[in-house]
């Protein structure tokens, strides 16, 4: 290794040694095989990200995170506040999956699937290269004097950044308020949707700031995932790594002389292509997003000097140092078991989830009422029904016990979409059918002739002696 761990771990690679100035990064673009694969994956995720708010499943958009109305939709399934436990369980399951994925594959998610990386490298970086030229021309333009060409290029670039940021802001808002509400904001007069218009402007400015100024600082400073990987990774994790056993000692190759050095010729191309400005040869670093640009760059050099590829590649520390292939550790088995349990529980709860949430309670402060005229006993109940479907429902409550009757004080027979209704009614049972003081009675909630939920409550009355 050319540097001790302290030399590269004590400061961020994009900050000067005195910590007073930021080093602007001009990564070189090397379009190797992995870059082409990553471009295809990014194109898929971009298409999905932009299309998801406008794809309808069961009358709802594919994904909706409406915090204001406390309504969440995933793949056409609606979750209301009553389903908060499912949301928490789903979030916990996702977190365990991320932990397991990181333990096995490192930070590949950041380089290949994270929206920040996809937008930065596959959208904004390409716009910048198209307008200002490659990394060398960009640096010359920034370091050069203020000329007409510089003003024009910078103006056009930042105008393009603002347009793209505005487009992203609209899509982002569609995930929060729904695509239908967004279309209304876009097509109706601004004064009717002033809060929505202001939100779009704020989001546009935030996205513009992130992709024009902050850039890699989002990954290296703001995002906690990079620090989390330091806790999760071990010597068996597969990460983007430099094979120091094969590459060291570094040095230039001189034609006609016997090579006594390693395969690394110290061309620093792996550093020049890194979007966070690190030297992967120093070892695992929190700034590394596993974008694989250094793998493509190094493979290109290895091919030119007729050496085996993947001097930098997806490898574990044990594979590099001990030449041992990847194997599943006890920790991976443990995380997998926890993930399987959580997924099974979540699947069961989702499959058993009813379309209507019914809550029934005996009216507080009331006792049973004996009706001498027809030899029956009644209890007073309050019920609340919540519609968790994407349509209006007509319903009917039917007792499981044929001897039981319902006498409504406040009756409703329709549930609005996403709404709730409250009912007050008496349950009446014949005295001769009561065998104990507390009797469990069940009910069926019918809609369209189908049972959509079942619930039960306690009926109190003196037993028939």
Short mmCIF file of C-alpha atoms in Angstrom, two decimals:
data_model
loop_
_atom_site.label_atom_id
_atom_site.label_comp_id
_atom_site.label_asym_id
_atom_site.label_seq_id
_atom_site.Cartn_x
_atom_site.Cartn_y
_atom_site.Cartn_z
CA UNK A 1 0.00 0.00 0.00
CA UNK A 2 1.31 3.48 -0.87
CA UNK A 3 -0.46 5.16 2.04
CA UNK A 4 -1.07 4.24 5.63
CA UNK A 5 -4.70 3.93 6.71
CA UNK A 6 -4.51 7.19 8.67
CA UNK A 7 -3.51 9.20 5.63
CA UNK A 8 -6.71 8.55 3.68
CA UNK A 9 -9.22 7.88 6.46
CA UNK A 10 -8.68 11.08 8.44
CA UNK A 11 -10.29 13.40 5.88
CA UNK A 12 -12.73 13.43 3.01
CA UNK A 13 -11.09 13.06 -0.38
CA UNK A 14 -12.89 16.11 -1.80
CA UNK A 15 -11.60 18.53 0.84
CA UNK A 16 -8.14 20.14 0.81
CA UNK A 17 -5.58 19.17 3.44
CA UNK A 18 -6.23 22.32 5.47
CA UNK A 19 -9.99 21.63 5.35
CA UNK A 20 -10.79 25.11 4.05
CA UNK A 21 -11.56 24.44 0.42
CA UNK A 22 -13.46 21.88 -1.59
CA UNK A 23 -11.78 19.92 -4.37
CA UNK A 24 -14.09 19.88 -7.36
CA UNK A 25 -14.20 16.47 -9.03
CA UNK A 26 -14.05 15.99 -12.79
CA UNK A 27 -14.47 12.24 -13.23
CA UNK A 28 -13.39 10.74 -16.51
CA UNK A 29 -16.04 8.63 -18.24
CA UNK A 30 -14.84 5.17 -19.29
CA UNK A 31 -17.53 3.25 -21.15
CA UNK A 32 -16.54 -0.31 -20.35
CA UNK A 33 -18.74 -3.39 -20.13
CA UNK A 34 -19.92 -2.66 -16.57
CA UNK A 35 -20.76 0.94 -17.51
CA UNK A 36 -22.99 -0.37 -20.30
CA UNK A 37 -24.74 -2.74 -17.90
CA UNK A 38 -25.16 0.05 -15.37
CA UNK A 39 -26.59 2.34 -18.06
CA UNK A 40 -29.19 -0.30 -18.92
CA UNK A 41 -30.12 -0.78 -15.26
CA UNK A 42 -30.32 2.99 -14.76
CA UNK A 43 -32.53 3.38 -17.82
CA UNK A 44 -34.92 0.80 -16.42
CA UNK A 45 -35.09 2.49 -13.00
CA UNK A 46 -35.52 5.94 -14.56
CA UNK A 47 -38.40 4.71 -16.71
CA UNK A 48 -40.00 3.05 -13.68
CA UNK A 49 -39.49 6.11 -11.49
CA UNK A 50 -41.11 8.46 -13.99
CA UNK A 51 -43.92 6.08 -14.99
CA UNK A 52 -44.94 4.73 -11.56
CA UNK A 53 -47.16 7.68 -10.52
CA UNK A 54 -49.14 7.38 -13.75
CA UNK A 55 -49.60 3.59 -13.79
CA UNK A 56 -52.96 2.61 -12.32
CA UNK A 57 -53.60 -0.69 -10.53
CA UNK A 58 -57.06 -1.31 -9.05
CA UNK A 59 -57.85 2.34 -9.71
CA UNK A 60 -54.85 3.57 -7.70
CA UNK A 61 -51.42 4.68 -8.83
CA UNK A 62 -48.62 2.17 -8.48
CA UNK A 63 -46.87 3.96 -5.59
CA UNK A 64 -48.25 6.79 -3.44
CA UNK A 65 -46.84 8.20 -0.20
CA UNK A 66 -49.48 10.75 0.75
CA UNK A 67 -48.44 11.77 4.26
CA UNK A 68 -50.96 14.64 4.46
CA UNK A 69 -53.96 12.35 3.94
CA UNK A 70 -52.20 9.44 5.67
CA UNK A 71 -52.71 7.27 2.62
CA UNK A 72 -50.05 4.96 1.25
CA UNK A 73 -50.35 2.82 -1.88
CA UNK A 74 -47.95 0.10 -2.97
CA UNK A 75 -48.69 -1.80 -6.19
CA UNK A 76 -52.38 -0.98 -5.99
CA UNK A 77 -52.82 -1.97 -2.32
CA UNK A 78 -54.02 0.89 -0.10
CA UNK A 79 -52.75 1.33 3.44
CA UNK A 80 -54.56 3.66 5.83
CA UNK A 81 -53.62 4.72 9.38
CA UNK A 82 -55.31 1.55 10.67
CA UNK A 83 -52.65 -0.43 8.76
CA UNK A 84 -49.73 1.39 10.34
CA UNK A 85 -48.46 -1.83 11.91
CA UNK A 86 -48.12 -3.28 8.39
CA UNK A 87 -46.15 -0.23 7.28
CA UNK A 88 -43.79 -0.55 10.25
CA UNK A 89 -43.35 -4.28 9.65
CA UNK A 90 -42.74 -3.69 5.94
CA UNK A 91 -40.15 -1.00 6.71
CA UNK A 92 -38.43 -3.31 9.20
CA UNK A 93 -38.37 -6.09 6.60
CA UNK A 94 -36.85 -3.74 4.04
CA UNK A 95 -34.18 -2.62 6.52
CA UNK A 96 -33.20 -6.22 7.30
CA UNK A 97 -33.02 -6.91 3.55
CA UNK A 98 -30.69 -3.91 3.06
CA UNK A 99 -28.53 -5.12 5.95
CA UNK A 100 -28.32 -8.64 4.49
CA UNK A 101 -27.63 -7.29 1.00
CA UNK A 102 -24.87 -5.04 2.35
CA UNK A 103 -23.26 -7.86 4.34
CA UNK A 104 -23.04 -9.95 1.17
CA UNK A 105 -22.53 -7.40 -1.64
CA UNK A 106 -21.38 -4.21 0.07
CA UNK A 107 -22.65 -0.87 -1.23
CA UNK A 108 -23.71 -2.00 -4.72
CA UNK A 109 -27.17 -0.45 -4.18
CA UNK A 110 -25.58 3.02 -4.04
CA UNK A 111 -23.80 2.69 -7.36
CA UNK A 112 -26.45 0.84 -9.32
CA UNK A 113 -29.93 1.60 -7.89
CA UNK A 114 -29.80 4.74 -5.72
CA UNK A 115 -31.77 7.61 -7.36
CA UNK A 116 -29.06 10.09 -6.34
CA UNK A 117 -26.38 8.19 -8.26
CA UNK A 118 -28.61 7.42 -11.23
CA UNK A 119 -29.66 11.04 -11.71
CA UNK A 120 -26.16 12.39 -11.08
CA UNK A 121 -24.17 10.01 -13.29
CA UNK A 122 -26.71 9.11 -15.96
CA UNK A 123 -28.58 12.40 -16.38
CA UNK A 124 -26.81 15.49 -15.02
CA UNK A 125 -23.27 14.30 -15.70
CA UNK A 126 -24.17 13.46 -19.29
CA UNK A 127 -25.75 16.89 -19.78
CA UNK A 128 -22.58 18.48 -18.40
CA UNK A 129 -20.33 16.44 -20.70
CA UNK A 130 -22.52 17.24 -23.69
CA UNK A 131 -22.41 21.00 -23.08
CA UNK A 132 -18.93 21.58 -21.59
CA UNK A 133 -16.99 18.62 -23.00
CA UNK A 134 -15.04 15.86 -21.27
CA UNK A 135 -13.34 16.08 -17.85
CA UNK A 136 -10.28 17.87 -19.22
CA UNK A 137 -12.30 20.54 -21.03
CA UNK A 138 -14.50 21.05 -17.97
CA UNK A 139 -11.51 21.70 -15.73
CA UNK A 140 -9.93 24.08 -18.24
CA UNK A 141 -13.22 25.94 -18.55
CA UNK A 142 -13.56 26.33 -14.76
CA UNK A 143 -9.93 27.37 -14.29
CA UNK A 144 -9.92 29.73 -17.27
CA UNK A 145 -10.91 33.41 -17.41
CA UNK A 146 -14.48 34.63 -17.79
CA UNK A 147 -15.11 34.59 -21.53
CA UNK A 148 -18.20 34.71 -23.71
CA UNK A 149 -17.89 30.98 -24.37
CA UNK A 150 -17.70 30.24 -20.62
CA UNK A 151 -20.75 32.41 -19.85
CA UNK A 152 -22.79 30.77 -22.63
CA UNK A 153 -21.86 27.22 -21.67
CA UNK A 154 -22.44 27.78 -17.95
CA UNK A 155 -25.76 29.51 -18.60
CA UNK A 156 -26.98 26.75 -20.91
CA UNK A 157 -25.83 24.03 -18.51
CA UNK A 158 -27.49 25.48 -15.44
CA UNK A 159 -30.64 26.27 -17.39
CA UNK A 160 -30.77 22.62 -18.47
CA UNK A 161 -30.17 21.57 -14.84
CA UNK A 162 -33.10 23.74 -13.72
CA UNK A 163 -35.41 22.30 -16.39
CA UNK A 164 -34.54 18.72 -15.43
CA UNK A 165 -34.83 19.57 -11.72
CA UNK A 166 -38.28 21.06 -12.36
CA UNK A 167 -39.33 17.87 -14.13
CA UNK A 168 -38.01 15.71 -11.28
CA UNK A 169 -39.76 17.96 -8.73
CA UNK A 170 -43.10 17.38 -10.47
CA UNK A 171 -42.60 13.62 -10.46
CA UNK A 172 -41.54 13.70 -6.81
CA UNK A 173 -44.67 15.66 -5.91
CA UNK A 174 -46.79 13.10 -7.79
CA UNK A 175 -45.57 10.46 -5.32
CA UNK A 176 -46.69 12.66 -2.41
CA UNK A 177 -50.07 14.02 -3.52
CA UNK A 178 -50.98 11.77 -6.44
CA UNK A 179 -50.69 12.20 -10.21
CA UNK A 180 -54.31 13.38 -10.54
CA UNK A 181 -53.71 16.22 -8.08
CA UNK A 182 -50.46 17.11 -9.88
CA UNK A 183 -52.25 17.33 -13.23
CA UNK A 184 -54.77 19.72 -11.68
CA UNK A 185 -51.93 21.93 -10.42
CA UNK A 186 -50.39 21.94 -13.89
CA UNK A 187 -53.59 22.58 -15.86
CA UNK A 188 -55.63 24.85 -13.61
CA UNK A 189 -54.86 28.49 -12.67
CA UNK A 190 -51.92 28.92 -10.29
CA UNK A 191 -53.97 30.88 -7.73
CA UNK A 192 -56.16 27.81 -7.18
CA UNK A 193 -53.15 25.67 -6.20
CA UNK A 194 -50.72 28.16 -4.73
CA UNK A 195 -49.36 25.75 -2.09
CA UNK A 196 -48.72 23.09 -4.73
CA UNK A 197 -46.94 25.58 -7.00
CA UNK A 198 -44.74 26.76 -4.11
CA UNK A 199 -43.92 23.12 -3.27
CA UNK A 200 -42.81 22.49 -6.85
CA UNK A 201 -40.57 25.57 -6.76
CA UNK A 202 -38.98 24.49 -3.47
CA UNK A 203 -38.37 20.93 -4.69
CA UNK A 204 -36.92 22.27 -7.94
CA UNK A 205 -34.43 24.44 -6.07
CA UNK A 206 -33.47 21.56 -3.73
CA UNK A 207 -32.86 19.13 -6.60
CA UNK A 208 -30.94 21.77 -8.55
CA UNK A 209 -28.75 22.47 -5.52
CA UNK A 210 -28.11 18.75 -4.93
CA UNK A 211 -27.08 17.95 -8.50
CA UNK A 212 -25.29 21.18 -9.39
CA UNK A 213 -23.40 21.88 -6.16
CA UNK A 214 -23.57 19.16 -3.52
CA UNK A 215 -23.15 16.17 -5.82
CA UNK A 216 -20.88 13.57 -4.22
CA UNK A 217 -21.22 15.26 -0.81
CA UNK A 218 -24.70 13.75 -0.58
CA UNK A 219 -23.08 10.29 -0.64
CA UNK A 220 -20.00 11.05 1.43
CA UNK A 221 -21.39 13.46 4.04
CA UNK A 222 -25.20 13.49 4.16
CA UNK A 223 -26.10 9.83 3.54
CA UNK A 224 -25.75 7.62 6.66
CA UNK A 225 -25.59 4.41 4.62
CA UNK A 226 -21.87 4.82 3.88
CA UNK A 227 -21.10 4.85 7.61
CA UNK A 228 -23.46 1.95 8.19
CA UNK A 229 -21.53 -0.26 5.79
CA UNK A 230 -18.44 0.03 7.99
CA UNK A 231 -20.37 -1.78 10.71
CA UNK A 232 -21.94 -4.37 8.41
CA UNK A 233 -19.02 -5.37 6.20
CA UNK A 234 -16.62 -8.14 7.15
CA UNK A 235 -13.75 -9.98 5.45
CA UNK A 236 -16.21 -12.18 3.56
CA UNK A 237 -18.31 -9.38 2.05
CA UNK A 238 -18.03 -9.01 -1.72
CA UNK A 239 -17.11 -5.41 -2.53
CA UNK A 240 -15.31 -3.42 -5.20
CA UNK A 241 -11.72 -4.02 -4.10
CA UNK A 242 -8.15 -3.75 -5.34
CA UNK A 243 -6.14 -6.98 -5.34
CA UNK A 244 -3.05 -5.67 -3.55
CA UNK A 245 -1.46 -9.12 -3.43
CA UNK A 246 -1.31 -9.11 -7.21
CA UNK A 247 -0.89 -5.38 -7.82
CA UNK A 248 1.87 -4.45 -5.37
CA UNK A 249 4.51 -3.11 -5.58
CA UNK A 250 3.30 -0.57 -8.08
CA UNK A 251 5.45 0.91 -10.79
CA UNK A 252 5.77 1.76 -14.44
CA UNK A 253 6.69 -0.97 -16.88
CA UNK A 254 9.79 -0.38 -18.98
CA UNK A 255 9.86 -2.09 -22.32
CA UNK A 256 12.63 -4.65 -22.66
CA UNK A 257 13.27 -4.93 -18.91
CA UNK A 258 12.20 -7.77 -16.66
CA UNK A 259 9.22 -6.76 -14.56
CA UNK A 260 9.82 -7.28 -10.83
CA UNK A 261 6.81 -5.24 -9.79
CA UNK A 262 3.13 -6.02 -9.44
CA UNK A 263 0.48 -5.64 -12.12
CA UNK A 264 -0.52 -2.09 -11.05
CA UNK A 265 1.38 0.39 -13.20
CA UNK A 266 0.24 3.34 -11.03
CA UNK A 267 -1.53 5.08 -13.92
CA UNK A 268 -4.11 6.46 -11.46
CA UNK A 269 -6.88 5.96 -14.00
CA UNK A 270 -8.97 4.30 -11.28
CA UNK A 271 -8.73 7.59 -9.34
CA UNK A 272 -9.54 9.75 -12.36
CA UNK A 273 -12.82 7.91 -13.05
CA UNK A 274 -14.05 7.82 -9.45
CA UNK A 275 -17.13 10.05 -8.94
CA UNK A 276 -16.23 10.56 -5.25
CA UNK A 277 -12.53 11.18 -5.85
CA UNK A 278 -11.05 8.29 -3.82
CA UNK A 279 -8.18 5.90 -4.56
CA UNK A 280 -9.68 2.42 -4.35
CA UNK A 281 -6.17 1.01 -3.92
CA UNK A 282 -6.15 2.37 -0.37
CA UNK A 283 -8.77 -0.15 0.65
CA UNK A 284 -12.44 -0.04 1.65
CA UNK A 285 -13.67 3.53 2.22
CA UNK A 286 -17.05 4.97 3.16
CA UNK A 287 -16.90 7.24 0.07
CA UNK A 288 -16.89 4.24 -2.29
CA UNK A 289 -20.35 3.75 -3.82
CA UNK A 290 -19.41 0.59 -5.74
CA UNK A 291 -20.21 2.21 -9.08
CA UNK A 292 -17.59 -0.10 -10.74
CA UNK A 293 -16.10 2.72 -12.85
CA UNK A 294 -12.65 1.82 -11.50
CA UNK A 295 -13.14 -1.80 -12.59
CA UNK A 296 -13.79 -0.75 -16.20
CA UNK A 297 -10.82 1.63 -16.15
CA UNK A 298 -8.41 -0.93 -14.71
CA UNK A 299 -9.60 -3.67 -17.07
CA UNK A 300 -8.88 -1.36 -20.00
CA UNK A 301 -5.29 -0.90 -18.78
CA UNK A 302 -4.78 -4.59 -18.03
CA UNK A 303 -5.92 -5.48 -21.53
CA UNK A 304 -3.36 -3.07 -23.03
CA UNK A 305 -0.43 -4.50 -21.06
CA UNK A 306 -1.59 -8.08 -21.66
CA UNK A 307 -2.31 -8.92 -18.02
CA UNK A 308 -5.36 -10.72 -16.53
CA UNK A 309 -8.42 -8.55 -15.99
CA UNK A 310 -10.06 -7.72 -12.65
CA UNK A 311 -7.05 -6.38 -10.79
CA UNK A 312 -9.87 -4.31 -9.35
CA UNK A 313 -13.10 -6.27 -9.12
CA UNK A 314 -15.86 -7.68 -6.96
CA UNK A 315 -13.82 -9.48 -4.32
CA UNK A 316 -13.77 -10.16 -0.60
CA UNK A 317 -10.80 -9.57 1.68
CA UNK A 318 -10.47 -13.32 2.24
CA UNK A 319 -10.43 -13.93 -1.51
CA UNK A 320 -7.59 -11.41 -1.94
CA UNK A 321 -5.47 -12.33 1.06
CA UNK A 322 -6.17 -16.02 1.61
CA UNK A 323 -7.32 -16.95 -1.91
CA UNK A 324 -10.48 -18.40 -0.43
CA UNK A 325 -13.73 -18.33 -2.45
CA UNK A 326 -16.85 -16.69 -1.07
CA UNK A 327 -18.84 -18.71 1.43
CA UNK A 328 -21.91 -18.05 3.50
CA UNK A 329 -21.12 -17.05 7.08
CA UNK A 330 -23.16 -17.64 10.22
CA UNK A 331 -24.08 -13.97 10.23
CA UNK A 332 -25.57 -14.26 6.75
CA UNK A 333 -27.56 -17.32 7.81
CA UNK A 334 -28.80 -15.39 10.86
CA UNK A 335 -29.92 -12.33 8.87
CA UNK A 336 -31.53 -14.61 6.26
CA UNK A 337 -33.52 -16.43 8.95
CA UNK A 338 -34.75 -13.14 10.43
CA UNK A 339 -35.66 -11.85 6.96
CA UNK A 340 -37.55 -15.06 6.14
CA UNK A 341 -39.55 -14.82 9.37
CA UNK A 342 -40.41 -11.17 8.77
CA UNK A 343 -41.39 -11.79 5.14
CA UNK A 344 -43.56 -14.75 6.13
CA UNK A 345 -45.30 -12.73 8.83
CA UNK A 346 -45.80 -9.75 6.51
CA UNK A 347 -47.17 -11.99 3.74
CA UNK A 348 -49.61 -13.65 6.14
CA UNK A 349 -50.86 -10.31 7.46
CA UNK A 350 -51.27 -8.92 3.94
CA UNK A 351 -53.14 -11.99 2.70
CA UNK A 352 -55.40 -12.06 5.76
CA UNK A 353 -56.00 -8.31 5.67
CA UNK A 354 -59.70 -7.49 5.30
CA UNK A 355 -61.16 -4.84 3.02
CA UNK A 356 -63.08 -3.27 5.89
CA UNK A 357 -61.81 -2.69 9.41
CA UNK A 358 -64.66 -3.27 11.88
CA UNK A 359 -64.52 -2.26 15.54
CA UNK A 360 -67.47 -3.00 17.83
CA UNK A 361 -67.75 -2.16 21.54
CA UNK A 362 -70.52 -2.27 24.11
CA UNK A 363 -71.80 1.23 24.84
CA UNK A 364 -69.99 2.51 27.91
CA UNK A 365 -72.03 2.95 31.08
CA UNK A 366 -74.87 0.67 29.94
CA UNK A 367 -76.10 -2.73 31.18
CA UNK A 368 -78.36 -5.30 29.64
CA UNK A 369 -82.06 -4.52 29.22
CA UNK A 370 -84.68 -7.23 29.85
CA UNK A 371 -87.68 -6.97 27.51
CA UNK A 372 -90.53 -8.71 29.31
CA UNK A 373 -93.02 -8.26 26.48
CA UNK A 374 -91.20 -10.72 24.19
CA UNK A 375 -88.91 -12.45 26.74
CA UNK A 376 -85.70 -11.14 25.21
CA UNK A 377 -82.57 -9.35 26.44
CA UNK A 378 -80.77 -6.55 24.62
CA UNK A 379 -77.32 -4.90 24.76
CA UNK A 380 -76.41 -1.53 23.26
CA UNK A 381 -73.32 -1.36 20.98
CA UNK A 382 -71.29 1.22 19.08
CA UNK A 383 -69.48 0.14 15.92
CA UNK A 384 -67.09 1.85 13.52
CA UNK A 385 -66.37 0.59 10.00
CA UNK A 386 -63.41 1.81 7.93
CA UNK A 387 -63.30 1.26 4.16
CA UNK A 388 -59.77 0.26 3.09
CA UNK A 389 -60.63 -0.42 -0.56
CA UNK A 390 -60.47 1.90 -3.57
CA UNK A 391 -64.24 2.11 -4.10
CA UNK A 392 -67.54 2.78 -2.32
CA UNK A 393 -69.06 -0.25 -0.58
CA UNK A 394 -72.63 -1.20 0.30
CA UNK A 395 -72.68 -3.40 3.37
CA UNK A 396 -74.89 -5.35 5.70
CA UNK A 397 -74.20 -6.69 9.21
CA UNK A 398 -75.63 -10.16 9.86
CA UNK A 399 -75.37 -12.04 13.22
CA UNK A 400 -73.80 -15.50 13.11
CA UNK A 401 -76.45 -16.72 15.59
CA UNK A 402 -79.83 -17.08 13.81
CA UNK A 403 -81.60 -16.30 17.10
CA UNK A 404 -79.92 -12.90 17.40
CA UNK A 405 -81.52 -9.79 15.96
CA UNK A 406 -80.18 -6.29 15.31
CA UNK A 407 -82.19 -3.16 16.00
CA UNK A 408 -80.44 -0.07 14.59
CA UNK A 409 -80.71 3.32 16.25
CA UNK A 410 -78.33 4.92 13.77
CA UNK A 411 -78.12 2.93 10.57
CA UNK A 412 -75.89 3.28 7.52
CA UNK A 413 -75.54 0.87 4.63
CA UNK A 414 -72.77 2.50 2.57
CA UNK A 415 -69.09 3.15 3.12
CA UNK A 416 -67.45 5.87 1.09
CA UNK A 417 -64.06 5.28 -0.51
CA UNK A 418 -61.40 5.79 2.15
CA UNK A 419 -64.06 6.81 4.64
CA UNK A 420 -65.57 5.48 7.83
CA UNK A 421 -69.00 5.31 9.42
CA UNK A 422 -70.31 4.87 12.95
CA UNK A 423 -73.29 2.74 13.89
CA UNK A 424 -75.36 2.43 17.07
CA UNK A 425 -77.61 -0.60 17.53
CA UNK A 426 -79.13 -3.09 19.96
CA UNK A 427 -78.35 -6.81 19.83
CA UNK A 428 -81.43 -8.79 20.98
CA UNK A 429 -81.32 -12.42 22.14
CA UNK A 430 -84.11 -14.66 23.53
CA UNK A 431 -83.78 -15.17 27.27
CA UNK A 432 -84.05 -18.95 26.97
CA UNK A 433 -80.94 -19.04 24.69
CA UNK A 434 -78.65 -17.44 27.28
CA UNK A 435 -76.64 -20.03 29.22
CA UNK A 436 -74.01 -17.83 30.90
CA UNK A 437 -73.48 -14.25 32.00
CA UNK A 438 -71.02 -13.47 29.20
CA UNK A 439 -71.70 -14.85 25.75
CA UNK A 440 -69.47 -14.42 22.68
CA UNK A 441 -71.50 -13.53 19.61
CA UNK A 442 -70.12 -13.17 16.10
CA UNK A 443 -71.13 -11.13 13.06
CA UNK A 444 -70.57 -11.26 9.31
CA UNK A 445 -70.05 -8.11 7.28
CA UNK A 446 -71.53 -8.67 3.83
CA UNK A 447 -71.01 -6.67 0.66
CA UNK A 448 -72.40 -7.77 -2.67
CA UNK A 449 -73.43 -11.06 -1.12
CA UNK A 450 -69.84 -11.84 -0.06
CA UNK A 451 -68.36 -11.94 3.43
CA UNK A 452 -65.71 -9.23 3.60
CA UNK A 453 -65.02 -9.36 7.34
CA UNK A 454 -66.00 -11.16 10.54
CA UNK A 455 -65.94 -9.73 14.05
CA UNK A 456 -67.28 -10.59 17.47
CA UNK A 457 -68.15 -9.02 20.78
CA UNK A 458 -69.39 -9.96 24.26
CA UNK A 459 -73.08 -10.07 25.15
CA UNK A 460 -73.92 -9.85 28.87
CA UNK A 461 -77.17 -11.03 30.45
CA UNK A 462 -78.25 -13.18 33.40
CA UNK A 463 -78.33 -16.86 32.41
CA UNK A 464 -81.71 -18.50 31.96
CA UNK A 465 -82.25 -20.78 34.98
#
